[in-house]
Amino acid sequence: MTNNCRKLQPLRHASDDLKLVDALRNGHVDAAATLYDRYAVHVRKVIVRIMGMDQDLPDLINEVFYQAFKAINTIEDGSRLQAWITRVAIHVVRGCIRRRQRKRWLLFSPEREPQTVGIEAGASDESLEMVRWVRDVMDRMPADEQIVFALRYFEEMKIIELAEACGISRSSAKRRLIRSERRFKKIAEKYPALKKRLDLSAKWRRR
Amino acid sequence: MSDFSAMGNELSEVEDRLLSDDTSIEEAREEFIRRVAITPPGVSDNKISRFVLALSATAAVVTVVVCAVLYLEHSHASDVPIGRWLQAPANGELPLEFSGGDQIVFAAGSRCRVAELNDDSVIVVLENGVANVNVRHRDATDWRVNAGPYEVRVTGTKFTVEWRPDETRFDLNMIEGDVLLNGPLVPDGQRVTANQSFSAVISKKQAQLFMGEEGKPELPTDVIPERKAESPEETKSQPEVRDVERAASNSRETTNDAEPGIKVPSSAAVKTPGWLEKAGDGEYEEAVGMVVDRGMAKTLCESDAAGLLLLGDAARLTGHLGMASEAYRKLREQYPGTGRAATAAFSLGRMAFDLKGNCEEAALWLEVYLDEQSGATLSREALGRLMEARIQCSQTEPAKQTARRYLNSYPNGPHGQRARELLGEAGQE
């Protein structure tokens, strides 16, 4: 009997993604919480890589999981739940960036709203300055270019992973990445601090 | 390494450090859980579809109404998700309509599930809240409403049923027709007819049948005498008196009912913790709150077998499934081989099946219970549920084996008809 008890200890649909997806589709009581607990850290990282330490981070995380929960019937391969939820996160982030850009355009406000938070602590002034400028440059790029640039260089995704995460072909991902690099360089030229911090000139001129 | 990669690494390091103090995940979790509680999974709002629907609203509405009317005339409601838990909105009702005009309207905040929907049988489970039931009489149809530990077997009738697990309170108000009621405190079943009402507070062992709403008492007296210590034969013949009733009495089980190897603190020497008293009085929500305040780990360590079982029951009945699971598992770990450990296995199985919808986990725990306590109080219920769990898991052959076992032991049990159907014997009788 004790053996039975031991054997049954790990029983939960949380044990693998396929079972978790089934449980979600069947409306099981605690499956949504399990999904959240398993992937919240990953989703937060994806959002932060693209948008930085944003003041709307809790709302964005919540929205990603809510959208995922509502769209759970659309997942084709339950064993690739992490890749799928990454795509949902990117979709939500893209929407958020576009909304903010539209809002700025409608309000004729060329200046970015200060969205980055919490960067006062835990890093040197030099690093913090660099983070601020990079985020500022990123914010002036189109949403799709921000996403591929961040996932490639901040999250260190390979092109194939990048393509899957964005739901585009590898060649499209490469083209979009090249466009984003050019745009980043162009905008970064206007930021002396960033220019100084990075060894931009030589390598960038070669491109 | 490219300039971008070097820059990216530095940026990621800084932002990762900032994330160490970040509380977004905790902040977002609560809101997410709140949102999903009122949203069925897989319900995606597609903007294009909405746009198309907006353009063709009139045609669509007419089509849908015509189709719905035709469909409901000829079949059961297809949009009733079988087996899935449903929750009425906090500020509105949830109506379910069935073929032939049968209707159940769940009051705001009620939680329910359509467990079975066939041509000849409908089982609706009310986990919490109020259901207004209106069913037309049909000879061939078996209509049942399970509210907590009570089963209301419906003929043609109109009534209101209410189940409050936190108070272990059950109310049944008949408007038309009659029903047959089974459950705790009605050991032989009770027919309740038009204009009669039945109320019970299981934790107080109080139940009363009275005429109309006006005469509704505040349950000060017991009309159905509290059962004394049962003989083993009596116990075996009353498996429907489930562990809700037992939960209330567990805290009072001391030396007389002690099992070998169980530490039973002397009531004179040890002050009973407040949560245990609350749970013993059936105030489960308060008891669970007190356990949370004093610390779950401490409570688990300090509780004896009866306390752990009571804690598990209190947590389960108030929907704190994680806490219930912890208490039951601790009980099995600390007191292996005891009757209470077996009962914990039954409760884990029941919780997995009814509340978590995990048929595989349910089947395994119910098997454990049956291995450990074959022929005991809850065996009939455990076998029946094991058969249901295996059917739900599409384990056809094991389900049939369980059905045969059930019919051998309990040919007239409540799952007998289902077992016979599974074995294809229904028409042969």
XYZ file of C-alpha atoms in Angstrom:
636
model
C 0.000 0.000 0.000
C 2.796 2.354 0.814
C 4.219 1.450 -2.560
C 0.956 2.431 -4.203
C 1.109 5.744 -2.459
C 4.655 6.358 -3.653
C 3.790 5.268 -7.154
C 0.935 7.735 -7.244
C 2.795 10.722 -5.841
C 3.638 12.393 -9.152
C 0.157 11.970 -10.557
C -1.082 15.207 -12.063
C -1.866 16.243 -15.587
C 0.964 18.730 -15.064
C 3.432 15.970 -15.819
C 3.606 16.597 -19.552
C 2.452 19.235 -22.003
C 0.199 16.933 -24.009
C -1.796 16.027 -20.928
C -1.877 19.631 -19.852
C -3.302 20.697 -23.227
C -5.934 17.947 -22.988
C -6.810 19.084 -19.500
C -7.126 22.684 -20.679
C -9.357 21.675 -23.567
C -11.555 19.702 -21.189
C -11.873 22.668 -18.869
C -10.194 21.045 -15.896
C -10.283 23.139 -12.811
C -6.606 23.664 -12.145
C -5.150 23.261 -15.629
C -5.092 27.004 -16.285
C -3.137 27.572 -13.093
C -0.740 24.799 -14.034
C -0.187 26.351 -17.466
C 0.527 29.673 -15.825
C 2.879 28.297 -13.205
C 4.814 26.347 -15.797
C 5.314 29.085 -18.378
C 4.955 32.422 -16.579
C 8.718 32.862 -16.147
C 9.348 32.039 -19.808
C 6.621 34.392 -21.019
C 7.886 37.207 -18.817
C 11.374 36.741 -20.222
C 10.124 36.901 -23.812
C 8.178 40.094 -23.079
C 11.061 41.727 -21.233
C 13.534 40.846 -23.974
C 11.364 42.629 -26.525
C 9.919 45.494 -24.524
C 12.260 45.901 -21.593
C 11.132 46.327 -17.991
C 7.775 47.708 -18.966
C 5.335 49.242 -16.527
C 2.536 47.162 -18.069
C 4.409 43.890 -17.602
C 1.797 42.260 -15.284
C -0.993 43.159 -17.700
C 0.955 41.794 -20.633
C 1.722 38.494 -18.881
C -1.902 38.152 -17.880
C -3.045 38.908 -21.427
C -0.686 36.345 -22.961
C -2.044 33.570 -20.775
C -5.623 34.667 -21.240
C -5.224 34.684 -25.028
C -3.521 31.286 -24.851
C -6.315 29.897 -22.690
C -8.954 31.126 -25.116
C -7.093 29.819 -28.144
C -6.110 26.459 -26.675
C -8.205 24.584 -29.250
C -6.047 25.980 -32.053
C -2.827 24.330 -30.884
C -1.895 21.579 -33.308
C 0.917 19.837 -31.462
C 0.400 19.844 -27.718
C 3.926 18.624 -27.089
C 5.235 21.954 -28.445
C 3.335 24.030 -25.945
C 6.299 26.275 -25.075
C 6.884 27.231 -28.721
C 3.189 27.891 -29.131
C 2.905 30.070 -26.065
C 5.986 31.981 -27.205
C 4.117 32.795 -30.423
C 1.117 33.931 -28.397
C 3.400 36.153 -26.308
C 4.925 37.680 -29.434
C 1.484 38.269 -30.871
C 0.369 40.090 -27.720
C 3.576 42.125 -27.542
C 3.312 43.104 -31.214
C -0.232 44.330 -30.615
C 0.857 46.347 -27.616
C 3.774 47.991 -29.445
C 1.579 48.875 -32.404
C -1.118 50.346 -30.196
C 1.414 52.529 -28.449
C 2.943 53.655 -31.723
C -0.486 54.491 -33.133
C -1.319 56.404 -29.991
C 1.876 58.431 -30.260
C 1.185 59.118 -33.906
C -2.379 60.207 -33.222
C -1.275 62.477 -30.395
C 1.518 63.925 -32.593
C 3.960 62.960 -29.888
C 7.297 61.991 -31.362
C 8.673 61.331 -27.903
C 8.403 57.887 -26.445
C 6.426 57.543 -23.243
C 8.692 56.432 -20.414
C 7.717 52.754 -20.205
C 10.911 51.306 -18.867
C 10.818 50.896 -15.122
C 13.022 49.703 -12.352
C 16.327 50.332 -14.026
C 17.630 52.400 -11.156
C 18.811 49.431 -9.171
C 21.259 46.627 -9.587
C 23.507 47.842 -12.397
C 26.264 50.353 -13.031
C 25.415 53.785 -14.412
C 27.156 52.934 -17.640
C 25.103 49.792 -18.161
C 21.892 51.516 -17.221
C 22.591 54.307 -19.652
C 23.221 51.785 -22.387
C 19.954 49.969 -21.587
C 18.017 53.235 -21.748
C 19.463 54.195 -25.103
C 18.990 50.749 -26.606
C 15.384 50.678 -25.492
C 14.887 54.140 -26.866
C 16.305 53.124 -30.230
C 14.223 49.954 -30.261
C 11.119 51.931 -29.542
C 11.574 53.898 -32.733
C 11.630 50.770 -34.849
C 8.552 49.058 -36.336
C 7.071 46.361 -34.117
C 8.088 43.405 -36.298
C 11.680 44.629 -36.518
C 11.864 45.227 -32.759
C 10.748 41.655 -32.188
C 13.216 39.899 -34.494
C 16.085 42.121 -33.340
C 15.360 41.493 -29.664
C 14.845 37.762 -30.042
C 18.026 37.393 -32.100
C 20.396 39.553 -30.096
C 18.896 39.763 -26.599
C 17.370 36.279 -26.371
C 20.027 34.730 -28.646
C 17.554 32.767 -30.720
C 18.794 31.032 -33.839
C 17.236 32.020 -37.136
C 15.180 28.840 -37.271
C 13.821 29.459 -33.759
C 13.201 33.073 -34.601
C 11.238 32.110 -37.692
C 9.102 29.666 -35.744
C 8.467 32.115 -32.932
C 7.337 34.788 -35.361
C 5.431 32.387 -37.578
C 7.398 33.280 -40.723
C 9.770 31.463 -43.066
C 13.507 31.350 -42.443
C 14.253 33.578 -45.407
C 11.655 36.114 -44.256
C 13.184 36.041 -40.807
C 16.648 36.700 -42.251
C 15.415 39.584 -44.396
C 13.525 41.095 -41.486
C 16.567 40.767 -39.249
C 18.809 42.503 -41.775
C 16.297 45.334 -42.105
C 16.110 45.657 -38.333
C 19.929 45.776 -37.986
C 20.130 48.546 -40.571
C 17.376 50.509 -38.915
C 18.909 50.072 -35.483
C 22.265 51.330 -36.750
C 20.661 54.266 -38.453
C 18.740 55.368 -35.388
C 21.623 54.600 -33.033
C 23.860 56.987 -34.973
C 21.839 59.795 -33.386
C 22.666 58.642 -29.849
C 26.205 59.640 -28.943
C 26.158 57.719 -25.697
C 25.191 54.529 -27.393
C 27.622 55.130 -30.181
C 30.387 55.614 -27.709
C 29.420 52.576 -25.715
C 29.424 50.318 -28.697
C 32.049 49.855 -31.257
C 29.642 50.821 -33.957
C 31.472 52.754 -36.584
C 33.868 50.298 -38.165
C 31.687 47.249 -38.310
C 28.554 49.145 -39.147
C 30.175 50.984 -42.033
C 31.222 47.654 -43.493
C 27.573 46.488 -43.623
C 30.674 37.856 -31.272
C 29.010 40.723 -33.158
C 28.546 44.197 -31.712
C 24.844 43.513 -31.464
C 25.365 40.287 -29.585
C 27.740 41.922 -27.119
C 25.293 44.746 -26.601
C 22.449 42.235 -26.240
C 24.326 40.233 -23.622
C 24.994 43.292 -21.543
C 21.403 44.450 -21.803
C 20.063 41.006 -20.905
C 22.313 40.816 -17.860
C 21.086 44.156 -16.571
C 17.445 43.332 -17.158
C 17.798 39.845 -15.689
C 19.155 41.405 -12.502
C 16.176 43.726 -12.396
C 13.854 40.769 -12.832
C 15.052 39.238 -9.591
C 12.952 41.795 -7.679
C 10.081 41.735 -10.112
C 6.641 40.689 -8.838
C 4.772 40.813 -12.149
C 4.213 37.066 -12.229
C 2.491 37.027 -8.863
C 0.516 40.156 -9.713
C -0.657 38.765 -13.033
C -1.492 35.293 -11.735
C -4.415 36.344 -9.603
C -6.013 38.343 -12.385
C -5.469 35.541 -14.888
C -7.112 32.965 -12.609
C -10.024 35.330 -12.063
C -10.484 35.811 -15.801
C -10.326 32.134 -16.723
C -12.796 31.275 -13.975
C -15.479 33.079 -15.958
C -14.290 32.073 -19.436
C -14.602 28.637 -20.966
C -11.337 27.458 -22.555
C -11.005 27.535 -26.310
C -13.424 30.428 -26.720
C -11.541 32.683 -29.070
C -12.942 36.017 -30.155
C -12.012 36.321 -33.753
C -12.188 39.883 -34.997
C -12.797 38.881 -38.590
C -15.666 36.635 -37.581
C -17.134 39.397 -35.519
C -16.880 41.752 -38.452
C -18.534 39.288 -40.797
C -21.216 38.598 -38.241
C -21.847 42.288 -37.850
C -22.396 42.649 -41.601
C -24.791 39.748 -41.787
C -26.354 40.101 -38.383
C -29.968 39.851 -39.389
C -29.544 36.796 -41.582
C -27.374 35.073 -39.023
C -29.754 35.700 -36.149
C -32.699 34.362 -38.123
C -30.726 31.305 -39.223
C -29.443 30.567 -35.757
C -32.859 30.923 -34.168
C -34.523 28.667 -36.748
C -31.755 26.054 -36.474
C -31.774 26.179 -32.693
C -35.527 25.692 -32.521
C -35.410 22.791 -34.977
C -32.430 21.235 -33.245
C -33.838 21.501 -29.752
C -37.048 19.914 -30.949
C -35.209 16.821 -32.091
C -32.205 16.318 -29.905
C -30.495 17.197 -26.681
C -28.911 20.592 -26.383
C -25.655 20.265 -28.280
C -24.024 23.254 -26.642
C -24.198 21.710 -23.203
C -20.608 20.624 -22.647
C -20.782 17.164 -21.172
C -18.541 16.625 -18.204
C -17.202 20.170 -18.115
C -17.669 22.355 -15.081
C -19.776 25.418 -15.730
C -20.134 28.508 -13.610
C -23.035 30.917 -13.694
C -21.856 34.529 -13.895
C -21.551 36.361 -10.586
C -24.403 38.681 -11.500
C -26.585 36.529 -13.733
C -28.193 33.155 -14.233
C -27.001 30.254 -16.314
C -29.893 28.503 -18.081
C -29.501 25.033 -19.597
C -32.235 23.828 -21.894
C -32.782 20.227 -22.878
C -34.889 18.531 -25.479
C -38.588 18.366 -24.859
C -38.537 21.613 -22.905
C -36.698 20.437 -19.795
C -34.821 23.304 -18.227
C -32.430 23.990 -15.384
C -31.587 27.554 -14.449
C -28.571 27.943 -12.193
C -28.564 31.018 -9.972
C -25.751 33.553 -10.045
C -22.403 32.123 -8.999
C -23.574 28.495 -9.000
C -21.188 25.829 -10.214
C -22.429 22.767 -12.018
C -21.706 20.010 -14.523
C -23.797 17.875 -16.867
C -22.278 14.502 -16.068
C -24.400 12.445 -18.416
C -26.763 13.261 -21.257
C -28.350 10.364 -23.114
C -31.738 9.719 -24.639
C -32.833 7.956 -21.494
C -30.758 9.483 -18.715
C -29.588 12.883 -17.609
C -27.329 13.472 -14.625
C -26.617 17.009 -13.516
C -24.144 17.719 -10.726
C -24.595 20.848 -8.602
C -21.329 21.542 -6.844
C -22.333 24.795 -5.210
C -25.289 27.142 -5.456
C -28.923 26.978 -6.484
C -30.618 25.185 -9.375
C -34.214 25.726 -10.466
C -35.280 22.526 -12.193
C -38.257 22.060 -14.494
C -38.509 18.571 -15.989
C -41.481 17.107 -17.858
C -42.556 13.620 -16.974
C -41.421 10.880 -19.359
C -41.586 7.228 -18.350
C -38.374 6.161 -20.024
C -36.093 8.952 -18.863
C -33.958 8.789 -15.742
C -33.307 12.332 -14.568
C -31.050 12.918 -11.595
C -29.613 15.975 -9.871
C -26.650 15.300 -7.609
C -26.174 18.112 -5.112
C -23.176 17.435 -2.894
C -23.787 14.073 -1.245
C -27.500 14.131 -2.109
C -29.111 12.537 -5.106
C -32.467 13.844 -6.268
C -34.146 11.347 -8.572
C -36.573 13.278 -10.697
C -39.827 12.247 -12.288
C -41.925 14.978 -13.917
C -41.479 17.890 -11.627
C -40.521 21.443 -10.832
C -38.342 22.233 -7.853
C -35.434 24.254 -6.501
C -32.377 22.603 -5.074
C -29.579 24.317 -3.201
C -26.256 22.955 -1.976
C -23.769 24.985 0.075
C -20.687 22.854 0.662
C -19.077 25.348 3.031
C -22.093 25.037 5.347
C -22.864 21.417 4.293
C -26.393 22.761 3.847
C -28.877 21.165 1.470
C -32.318 22.591 0.642
C -34.971 21.139 -1.619
C -38.219 23.032 -2.299
C -40.800 21.193 -4.367
C -43.150 23.218 -6.521
C -44.797 20.482 -8.576
C -44.590 16.696 -8.787
C -42.362 14.634 -6.546
C -38.812 13.362 -6.274
C -36.991 10.613 -4.479
C -34.181 11.946 -2.312
C -31.186 9.900 -1.169
C -28.238 11.011 0.902
C -26.967 11.640 4.407
C -29.587 11.753 7.172
C -32.158 10.043 4.940
C -30.831 6.495 5.150
C -33.858 4.873 3.530
C -34.515 7.577 0.974
C -37.227 10.194 1.222
C -40.016 10.984 -1.210
C -40.595 14.730 -1.313
C -43.825 15.871 -2.935
C -45.381 19.137 -4.170
C -45.300 21.953 -1.635
C -42.985 20.046 0.633
C -39.461 21.153 1.436
C -36.505 19.332 2.854
C -33.581 20.993 4.607
C -30.461 19.482 6.071
C -27.270 20.722 7.663
C -25.111 17.651 7.556
C -22.421 18.901 9.908
C -25.051 19.432 12.606
C -26.800 16.188 11.733
C -30.040 18.108 11.399
C -32.636 17.424 8.764
C -36.278 18.323 8.436
C -39.146 17.741 6.059
C -41.892 20.357 6.207
C -44.762 21.817 4.215
C -44.089 24.863 2.039
C -41.496 27.619 2.354
C -43.343 29.418 5.157
C -42.894 26.672 7.627
C -39.187 26.512 7.033
C -37.465 26.247 10.387
C -33.963 27.310 11.214
C -33.200 23.674 11.823
C -33.160 23.768 15.583
C -34.247 20.183 16.054
C -33.477 16.784 14.680
C -36.469 15.053 13.180
C -34.355 12.283 11.823
C -32.556 10.816 14.764
C -28.798 10.878 14.752
C -27.529 7.437 14.003
C -25.676 5.673 16.732
C -22.575 3.631 16.238
C -23.285 1.330 13.356
C -22.684 -2.359 13.170
C -20.454 -3.471 10.334
C -23.498 -4.848 8.499
C -25.308 -1.547 8.775
C -22.253 0.277 7.642
C -21.935 -1.867 4.571
C -25.558 -1.381 3.682
C -25.338 2.417 3.816
C -22.588 3.455 1.494
C -24.562 6.458 0.325
C -23.915 8.177 3.637
C -20.757 9.695 2.379
C -17.828 11.263 4.004
C -19.306 14.724 4.314
C -21.159 13.345 7.259
C -18.074 11.542 8.395
C -16.051 14.705 8.152
C -18.176 16.393 10.729
C -17.757 13.577 13.179
C -14.077 12.938 12.644
C -12.963 15.567 15.090
C -14.949 13.831 17.754
C -13.447 10.447 17.016
C -10.941 9.848 19.741
C -9.917 6.844 21.702
C -12.930 4.646 20.938
C -12.365 4.802 17.227
C -8.632 4.926 17.254
C -6.842 2.730 14.798
C -3.661 0.856 15.544
C -0.659 3.080 15.358
C -2.567 6.328 15.335
C -1.652 8.991 17.828
C -4.811 10.121 19.551
C -4.223 13.131 21.743
C -6.107 13.194 24.980
C -8.638 15.974 24.892
C -7.881 16.817 28.492
C -4.147 17.108 27.934
C -4.071 18.815 24.555
C -5.983 21.929 23.659
C -7.921 21.356 20.435
C -6.745 23.774 17.745
C -9.336 26.353 16.709
C -9.443 25.213 13.119
C -10.273 21.688 14.224
C -13.207 22.917 16.254
C -14.458 25.005 13.360
C -14.115 22.112 10.958
C -15.805 19.801 13.428
C -18.718 22.246 13.546
C -18.931 22.204 9.780
C -17.584 25.744 9.373
C -15.157 24.608 6.742
C -14.374 27.932 5.125
C -13.395 29.433 8.464
C -11.422 26.342 9.385
C -9.453 26.492 6.146
C -8.809 30.209 6.677
C -7.442 29.495 10.156
C -5.157 26.780 8.787
C -3.825 29.187 6.183
C -3.180 31.773 8.921
C -1.359 29.395 11.249
C 0.573 27.723 8.432
C -0.202 24.615 6.453
C 3.116 22.902 7.169
C 2.705 23.344 10.912
C -0.874 22.059 10.800
C 0.131 19.002 8.790
C 2.892 18.150 11.249
C 0.739 18.605 14.319
C -2.395 16.802 13.143
C -3.247 13.203 13.824
C -4.953 10.924 11.306
C -8.449 12.145 12.138
C -7.327 15.755 11.940
C -5.643 15.248 8.579
C -8.729 13.580 7.178
C -10.935 16.351 8.473
C -8.608 18.981 7.078
C -8.627 17.241 3.696
C -12.422 17.066 3.697
C -12.822 20.674 4.787
C -10.430 21.865 2.097
C -12.043 19.685 -0.575
C -15.545 20.803 0.259
C -14.533 24.445 0.065
C -12.670 24.003 -3.214
C -9.102 24.278 -1.878
C -7.935 21.312 -3.871
C -4.219 21.794 -3.342
C -4.629 21.904 0.409
C -6.966 18.904 0.364
C -4.519 16.910 -1.689
C -1.657 17.765 0.665
C -3.640 16.726 3.727
C -4.785 13.425 2.232
C -1.299 12.563 0.988
C 0.244 13.420 4.338
C -2.290 11.160 5.999
C -1.395 8.275 3.684
C 2.280 8.865 4.258
C 2.056 9.131 8.054
C -0.558 6.480 8.758
C -0.219 3.812 6.072
C -2.436 0.756 6.384
C -5.170 2.469 8.369
C -8.793 2.856 7.420
C -8.389 6.594 7.282
C -5.491 6.296 4.859
C -7.734 4.237 2.598
C -10.512 6.797 2.929
C -8.003 9.475 1.937
C -7.300 7.469 -1.227
C -11.031 7.388 -1.962
C -11.274 11.140 -1.412
C -8.276 11.763 -3.674
C -9.941 9.671 -6.359
C -13.239 11.397 -5.975
C -11.590 14.808 -6.036
C -9.614 13.931 -9.160
C -12.775 12.747 -10.910
C -15.329 15.333 -9.784
C -13.276 18.458 -9.353
C -10.161 18.058 -11.463
C -11.679 15.971 -14.245
C -8.601 13.776 -14.283
C -10.000 10.313 -14.941
C -6.615 8.558 -14.931
C -5.652 9.876 -11.523
C -9.157 9.135 -10.237
C -9.007 5.530 -11.436
C -5.645 4.922 -9.795
C -6.690 6.290 -6.394
C -9.992 4.427 -6.458
C -8.127 1.212 -7.227
C -5.883 1.906 -4.242
C -8.944 2.329 -2.038
C -10.502 -0.893 -3.279
C -7.226 -2.789 -2.797
C -6.978 -1.592 0.755
C -10.617 -1.607 1.842
C -12.532 -4.054 -0.320
C -16.026 -4.557 1.073
C -15.904 -1.490 3.303
C -18.283 1.416 3.553
C -17.370 3.227 0.386
C -16.622 0.199 -1.801
C -19.834 0.340 -3.804
C -19.344 4.019 -4.518
C -15.665 3.478 -5.299
C -16.398 0.666 -7.758
C -19.089 2.692 -9.485
C -16.847 5.708 -9.812
C -13.950 3.561 -10.957
C -16.135 2.259 -13.765
C -17.140 5.831 -14.687
C -13.523 6.982 -14.622
C -12.437 4.159 -16.907
C -15.258 4.881 -19.318
C -14.213 8.524 -19.391
C -10.602 7.542 -20.023
C -11.783 5.322 -22.932
C -10.366 2.261 -21.152
C -13.132 0.042 -22.505
C -11.937 -3.385 -21.398
C -10.937 -2.379 -17.853
C -14.251 -0.515 -17.590
C -16.105 -3.697 -18.523
C -14.130 -5.687 -15.968
C -15.087 -3.146 -13.326
C -18.709 -3.288 -14.471
C -18.739 -7.101 -14.033
C -17.173 -6.759 -10.605
C -19.750 -4.145 -9.676
C -22.691 -6.274 -10.800
C -21.331 -9.301 -8.949
C -21.167 -7.365 -5.705
C -23.987 -4.835 -6.097
C -26.471 -5.953 -8.773
C -29.044 -3.409 -7.594
C -26.603 -0.583 -6.918
C -26.985 2.896 -8.405
C -24.389 2.171 -11.082
C -26.003 -1.179 -11.980
C -27.909 0.125 -14.977
C -24.806 1.847 -16.357
C -22.770 -1.328 -15.831
C -25.339 -3.425 -17.669
C -25.427 -0.951 -20.543
C -21.677 -1.107 -20.805
C -21.751 -4.876 -20.934
C -24.577 -4.814 -23.475
C -26.906 -6.611 -21.105
C -29.481 -3.874 -20.697
C -31.841 -5.227 -23.303
C -31.464 -8.843 -22.260
C -33.219 -8.478 -18.942
